[in-house]
Amino acid sequence: MKQTRKLGISLPVEFLSGMETSTETEYLRSVFGGPEVLLAKVKERNVSCVEIKSMLQKTSPQAVYAAFRKVKEHGMEAVLHGYLPEHTDTVPFPPFALLFDYLKKSGRSMIMVVHALRSKQRNSEENGAVTARIMAELISFFSREEYKVQLALENNRDHGNPDPSYTY
């Protein structure tokens, strides 16, 4: 199988969607202008992938979908920087509802990068076991709902907490 290498950039959902604001968003706008300008500039420099980050449970589904559309309008691949919910007994990602429905209807797929759980109430091994269990439950959820979402576990540097995914 041929290995593909991609160069990507991580940008906040607020900046890409234009629907919400934050200190980071205001800074990006002051330096680069709007998302259209920045996306065009990075694409010229062979960046082909944008990780949509800074999404929380309270993030608007419309903002997530608008950020995804903005990236796609510029001919780039969109990747979600998601999160692992502590419980998967309910719909785990309300902010992603519109996007996941779009993916399902269009038959498109997407990668969602997540961090391992880092609860200070558990040691690294226990966090690893809980992370694996929740990822397995999410894979089952995505399959059952027919969402073509692939999970990727992000490696991290050591932050001094019980993180089972740190590699340096």
PDB file of C-alpha atoms in Angstrom:
ATOM      1  CA  MET A   1       0.000   0.000   0.000  1.00  0.00           C
ATOM      2  CA  LYS A   2       1.328   3.417  -0.979  1.00  0.00           C
ATOM      3  CA  GLN A   3       1.951   5.733   1.962  1.00  0.00           C
ATOM      4  CA  THR A   4       0.628   9.260   1.588  1.00  0.00           C
ATOM      5  CA  ARG A   5       2.115  12.162   3.470  1.00  0.00           C
ATOM      6  CA  LYS A   6       0.125  15.268   4.164  1.00  0.00           C
ATOM      7  CA  LEU A   7       0.975  18.632   5.594  1.00  0.00           C
ATOM      8  CA  GLY A   8      -1.740  20.102   7.768  1.00  0.00           C
ATOM      9  CA  ILE A   9      -2.593  23.019   9.980  1.00  0.00           C
ATOM     10  CA  SER A  10      -4.837  23.185  13.030  1.00  0.00           C
ATOM     11  CA  LEU A  11      -7.330  26.064  13.195  1.00  0.00           C
ATOM     12  CA  PRO A  12     -10.112  26.858  15.669  1.00  0.00           C
ATOM     13  CA  VAL A  13     -13.724  26.253  14.704  1.00  0.00           C
ATOM     14  CA  GLU A  14     -14.590  29.855  15.662  1.00  0.00           C
ATOM     15  CA  PHE A  15     -12.119  31.271  13.142  1.00  0.00           C
ATOM     16  CA  LEU A  16     -13.163  28.968  10.308  1.00  0.00           C
ATOM     17  CA  SER A  17     -16.908  29.341  10.835  1.00  0.00           C
ATOM     18  CA  GLY A  18     -16.957  33.072  11.579  1.00  0.00           C
ATOM     19  CA  MET A  19     -19.899  32.361  13.893  1.00  0.00           C
ATOM     20  CA  GLU A  20     -18.200  32.717  17.266  1.00  0.00           C
ATOM     21  CA  THR A  21     -15.260  34.659  18.627  1.00  0.00           C
ATOM     22  CA  SER A  22     -12.365  34.058  20.995  1.00  0.00           C
ATOM     23  CA  THR A  23      -9.022  35.652  21.793  1.00  0.00           C
ATOM     24  CA  GLU A  24      -7.318  33.197  19.425  1.00  0.00           C
ATOM     25  CA  THR A  25      -9.796  33.976  16.648  1.00  0.00           C
ATOM     26  CA  GLU A  26      -9.303  37.717  17.017  1.00  0.00           C
ATOM     27  CA  TYR A  27      -5.544  37.262  16.888  1.00  0.00           C
ATOM     28  CA  LEU A  28      -5.735  35.120  13.740  1.00  0.00           C
ATOM     29  CA  ARG A  29      -7.994  37.687  12.061  1.00  0.00           C
ATOM     30  CA  SER A  30      -5.652  40.551  12.975  1.00  0.00           C
ATOM     31  CA  VAL A  31      -2.634  38.735  11.520  1.00  0.00           C
ATOM     32  CA  PHE A  32      -4.115  36.877   8.534  1.00  0.00           C
ATOM     33  CA  GLY A  33      -7.474  38.472   7.789  1.00  0.00           C
ATOM     34  CA  GLY A  34     -10.399  36.114   7.410  1.00  0.00           C
ATOM     35  CA  PRO A  35     -10.260  32.357   7.015  1.00  0.00           C
ATOM     36  CA  GLU A  36     -10.506  32.624   3.231  1.00  0.00           C
ATOM     37  CA  VAL A  37      -7.199  34.511   3.101  1.00  0.00           C
ATOM     38  CA  LEU A  38      -5.375  32.159   5.460  1.00  0.00           C
ATOM     39  CA  LEU A  39      -6.688  29.001   3.779  1.00  0.00           C
ATOM     40  CA  ALA A  40      -5.630  30.290   0.355  1.00  0.00           C
ATOM     41  CA  LYS A  41      -2.149  31.165   1.678  1.00  0.00           C
ATOM     42  CA  VAL A  42      -1.521  27.811   3.333  1.00  0.00           C
ATOM     43  CA  LYS A  43      -2.856  25.912   0.335  1.00  0.00           C
ATOM     44  CA  GLU A  44      -0.332  27.780  -1.858  1.00  0.00           C
ATOM     45  CA  ARG A  45       2.330  26.343   0.444  1.00  0.00           C
ATOM     46  CA  ASN A  46       1.141  22.753  -0.093  1.00  0.00           C
ATOM     47  CA  VAL A  47      -0.930  22.418   3.064  1.00  0.00           C
ATOM     48  CA  SER A  48      -3.661  19.967   2.103  1.00  0.00           C
ATOM     49  CA  CYS A  49      -5.372  19.262   5.406  1.00  0.00           C
ATOM     50  CA  VAL A  50      -6.995  21.402   8.100  1.00  0.00           C
ATOM     51  CA  GLU A  51      -7.701  20.083  11.564  1.00  0.00           C
ATOM     52  CA  ILE A  52     -10.777  21.831  12.966  1.00  0.00           C
ATOM     53  CA  LYS A  53     -10.058  22.296  16.661  1.00  0.00           C
ATOM     54  CA  SER A  54     -11.392  23.917  19.839  1.00  0.00           C
ATOM     55  CA  MET A  55     -14.741  22.155  19.844  1.00  0.00           C
ATOM     56  CA  LEU A  56     -16.533  21.555  23.112  1.00  0.00           C
ATOM     57  CA  GLN A  57     -19.911  20.103  24.092  1.00  0.00           C
ATOM     58  CA  LYS A  58     -21.366  23.635  23.893  1.00  0.00           C
ATOM     59  CA  THR A  59     -20.023  24.351  20.375  1.00  0.00           C
ATOM     60  CA  SER A  60     -22.789  25.060  17.897  1.00  0.00           C
ATOM     61  CA  PRO A  61     -23.414  22.278  15.333  1.00  0.00           C
ATOM     62  CA  GLN A  62     -23.879  25.039  12.738  1.00  0.00           C
ATOM     63  CA  ALA A  63     -20.405  26.399  13.520  1.00  0.00           C
ATOM     64  CA  VAL A  64     -18.807  22.954  13.105  1.00  0.00           C
ATOM     65  CA  TYR A  65     -20.594  22.388   9.796  1.00  0.00           C
ATOM     66  CA  ALA A  66     -19.725  25.903   8.544  1.00  0.00           C
ATOM     67  CA  ALA A  67     -16.043  25.345   9.414  1.00  0.00           C
ATOM     68  CA  PHE A  68     -16.077  22.013   7.556  1.00  0.00           C
ATOM     69  CA  ARG A  69     -17.684  23.625   4.481  1.00  0.00           C
ATOM     70  CA  LYS A  70     -15.135  26.473   4.520  1.00  0.00           C
ATOM     71  CA  VAL A  71     -12.241  24.002   4.450  1.00  0.00           C
ATOM     72  CA  LYS A  72     -13.857  21.927   1.697  1.00  0.00           C
ATOM     73  CA  GLU A  73     -14.601  25.056  -0.396  1.00  0.00           C
ATOM     74  CA  HIS A  74     -10.849  25.602  -0.523  1.00  0.00           C
ATOM     75  CA  GLY A  75     -10.250  22.067  -1.811  1.00  0.00           C
ATOM     76  CA  MET A  76      -8.644  20.820   1.364  1.00  0.00           C
ATOM     77  CA  GLU A  77      -9.257  17.809   3.578  1.00  0.00           C
ATOM     78  CA  ALA A  78     -10.975  18.518   6.893  1.00  0.00           C
ATOM     79  CA  VAL A  79     -10.120  16.560  10.036  1.00  0.00           C
ATOM     80  CA  LEU A  80     -11.973  16.951  13.328  1.00  0.00           C
ATOM     81  CA  HIS A  81     -10.089  17.387  16.568  1.00  0.00           C
ATOM     82  CA  GLY A  82     -12.678  15.765  18.780  1.00  0.00           C
ATOM     83  CA  TYR A  83     -12.760  14.571  22.338  1.00  0.00           C
ATOM     84  CA  LEU A  84     -13.577  11.363  24.101  1.00  0.00           C
ATOM     85  CA  PRO A  85     -16.786  11.522  26.099  1.00  0.00           C
ATOM     86  CA  GLU A  86     -16.645   9.900  29.520  1.00  0.00           C
ATOM     87  CA  HIS A  87     -19.954   8.158  28.743  1.00  0.00           C
ATOM     88  CA  THR A  88     -21.266   6.848  25.443  1.00  0.00           C
ATOM     89  CA  ASP A  89     -24.784   5.959  26.562  1.00  0.00           C
ATOM     90  CA  THR A  90     -26.191   9.053  24.811  1.00  0.00           C
ATOM     91  CA  VAL A  91     -25.316  10.672  21.497  1.00  0.00           C
ATOM     92  CA  PRO A  92     -21.677  11.443  22.251  1.00  0.00           C
ATOM     93  CA  PHE A  93     -21.056  14.461  20.024  1.00  0.00           C
ATOM     94  CA  PRO A  94     -23.932  16.964  19.846  1.00  0.00           C
ATOM     95  CA  PRO A  95     -21.714  19.597  18.138  1.00  0.00           C
ATOM     96  CA  PHE A  96     -20.983  17.190  15.281  1.00  0.00           C
ATOM     97  CA  ALA A  97     -24.600  16.191  14.572  1.00  0.00           C
ATOM     98  CA  LEU A  98     -25.057  18.216  11.358  1.00  0.00           C
ATOM     99  CA  LEU A  99     -21.660  17.226  10.013  1.00  0.00           C
ATOM    100  CA  PHE A 100     -22.141  13.537  10.764  1.00  0.00           C
ATOM    101  CA  ASP A 101     -25.562  13.601   9.081  1.00  0.00           C
ATOM    102  CA  TYR A 102     -23.984  15.242   6.027  1.00  0.00           C
ATOM    103  CA  LEU A 103     -21.256  12.588   5.912  1.00  0.00           C
ATOM    104  CA  LYS A 104     -23.861   9.841   6.162  1.00  0.00           C
ATOM    105  CA  LYS A 105     -26.040  11.269   3.378  1.00  0.00           C
ATOM    106  CA  SER A 106     -23.111  12.040   1.082  1.00  0.00           C
ATOM    107  CA  GLY A 107     -21.240   8.789   1.707  1.00  0.00           C
ATOM    108  CA  ARG A 108     -18.101  10.746   2.619  1.00  0.00           C
ATOM    109  CA  SER A 109     -15.709   9.813   5.361  1.00  0.00           C
ATOM    110  CA  MET A 110     -13.689  11.806   7.854  1.00  0.00           C
ATOM    111  CA  ILE A 111     -10.952  11.351  10.416  1.00  0.00           C
ATOM    112  CA  MET A 112     -11.519  12.464  13.991  1.00  0.00           C
ATOM    113  CA  VAL A 113      -8.412  12.855  16.140  1.00  0.00           C
ATOM    114  CA  VAL A 114      -8.908  12.435  19.891  1.00  0.00           C
ATOM    115  CA  HIS A 115      -6.735  12.613  22.986  1.00  0.00           C
ATOM    116  CA  ALA A 116      -6.631   9.750  25.435  1.00  0.00           C
ATOM    117  CA  LEU A 117      -8.458  10.333  28.697  1.00  0.00           C
ATOM    118  CA  ARG A 118      -6.213  11.893  31.326  1.00  0.00           C
ATOM    119  CA  SER A 119      -8.140  11.690  34.561  1.00  0.00           C
ATOM    120  CA  LYS A 120      -6.010  12.368  37.608  1.00  0.00           C
ATOM    121  CA  GLN A 121      -8.268   9.953  39.525  1.00  0.00           C
ATOM    122  CA  ARG A 122      -6.776   7.077  37.480  1.00  0.00           C
ATOM    123  CA  ASN A 123      -3.218   6.062  36.691  1.00  0.00           C
ATOM    124  CA  SER A 124      -1.904   5.967  33.119  1.00  0.00           C
ATOM    125  CA  GLU A 125      -2.682   2.259  32.660  1.00  0.00           C
ATOM    126  CA  GLU A 126      -6.270   2.714  33.879  1.00  0.00           C
ATOM    127  CA  ASN A 127      -6.721   5.763  31.639  1.00  0.00           C
ATOM    128  CA  GLY A 128      -5.442   3.671  28.733  1.00  0.00           C
ATOM    129  CA  ALA A 129      -7.960   0.918  29.446  1.00  0.00           C
ATOM    130  CA  VAL A 130     -10.858   3.391  29.721  1.00  0.00           C
ATOM    131  CA  THR A 131      -9.697   5.146  26.536  1.00  0.00           C
ATOM    132  CA  ALA A 132      -9.619   1.823  24.650  1.00  0.00           C
ATOM    133  CA  ARG A 133     -13.098   0.890  25.926  1.00  0.00           C
ATOM    134  CA  ILE A 134     -14.610   4.240  24.954  1.00  0.00           C
ATOM    135  CA  MET A 135     -12.933   4.195  21.535  1.00  0.00           C
ATOM    136  CA  ALA A 136     -14.350   0.708  20.907  1.00  0.00           C
ATOM    137  CA  GLU A 137     -17.814   1.933  21.953  1.00  0.00           C
ATOM    138  CA  LEU A 138     -17.487   4.919  19.616  1.00  0.00           C
ATOM    139  CA  ILE A 139     -16.440   2.726  16.714  1.00  0.00           C
ATOM    140  CA  SER A 140     -19.550   0.621  17.341  1.00  0.00           C
ATOM    141  CA  PHE A 141     -21.661   3.790  17.559  1.00  0.00           C
ATOM    142  CA  PHE A 142     -20.264   5.119  14.257  1.00  0.00           C
ATOM    143  CA  SER A 143     -20.868   1.761  12.586  1.00  0.00           C
ATOM    144  CA  ARG A 144     -24.408   1.427  13.956  1.00  0.00           C
ATOM    145  CA  GLU A 145     -25.303   4.981  12.850  1.00  0.00           C
ATOM    146  CA  GLU A 146     -23.516   4.458   9.514  1.00  0.00           C
ATOM    147  CA  TYR A 147     -21.221   7.435  10.080  1.00  0.00           C
ATOM    148  CA  LYS A 148     -17.984   7.017   8.162  1.00  0.00           C
ATOM    149  CA  VAL A 149     -15.763   8.425  10.885  1.00  0.00           C
ATOM    150  CA  GLN A 150     -12.329   6.998  11.579  1.00  0.00           C
ATOM    151  CA  LEU A 151     -10.825   7.594  15.010  1.00  0.00           C
ATOM    152  CA  ALA A 152      -7.158   8.475  15.405  1.00  0.00           C
ATOM    153  CA  LEU A 153      -5.463   8.688  18.792  1.00  0.00           C
ATOM    154  CA  GLU A 154      -3.162  11.678  19.105  1.00  0.00           C
ATOM    155  CA  ASN A 155       0.259  11.154  20.644  1.00  0.00           C
ATOM    156  CA  ASN A 156       1.299  13.765  23.177  1.00  0.00           C
ATOM    157  CA  ARG A 157       4.271  15.081  25.046  1.00  0.00           C
ATOM    158  CA  ASP A 158       4.384  14.384  28.771  1.00  0.00           C
ATOM    159  CA  HIS A 159       2.298  16.997  30.610  1.00  0.00           C
ATOM    160  CA  GLY A 160       2.944  15.412  33.990  1.00  0.00           C
ATOM    161  CA  ASN A 161      -0.492  13.843  34.252  1.00  0.00           C
ATOM    162  CA  PRO A 162      -1.482  10.171  33.846  1.00  0.00           C
ATOM    163  CA  ASP A 163      -1.716  10.299  30.040  1.00  0.00           C
ATOM    164  CA  PRO A 164      -1.394   6.894  28.354  1.00  0.00           C
ATOM    165  CA  SER A 165      -0.636   8.478  24.967  1.00  0.00           C
ATOM    166  CA  TYR A 166       2.516  10.462  25.640  1.00  0.00           C
ATOM    167  CA  THR A 167       5.507   9.505  23.550  1.00  0.00           C
ATOM    168  CA  TYR A 168       8.021  12.228  24.370  1.00  0.00           C
TER     169      TYR A 168
END
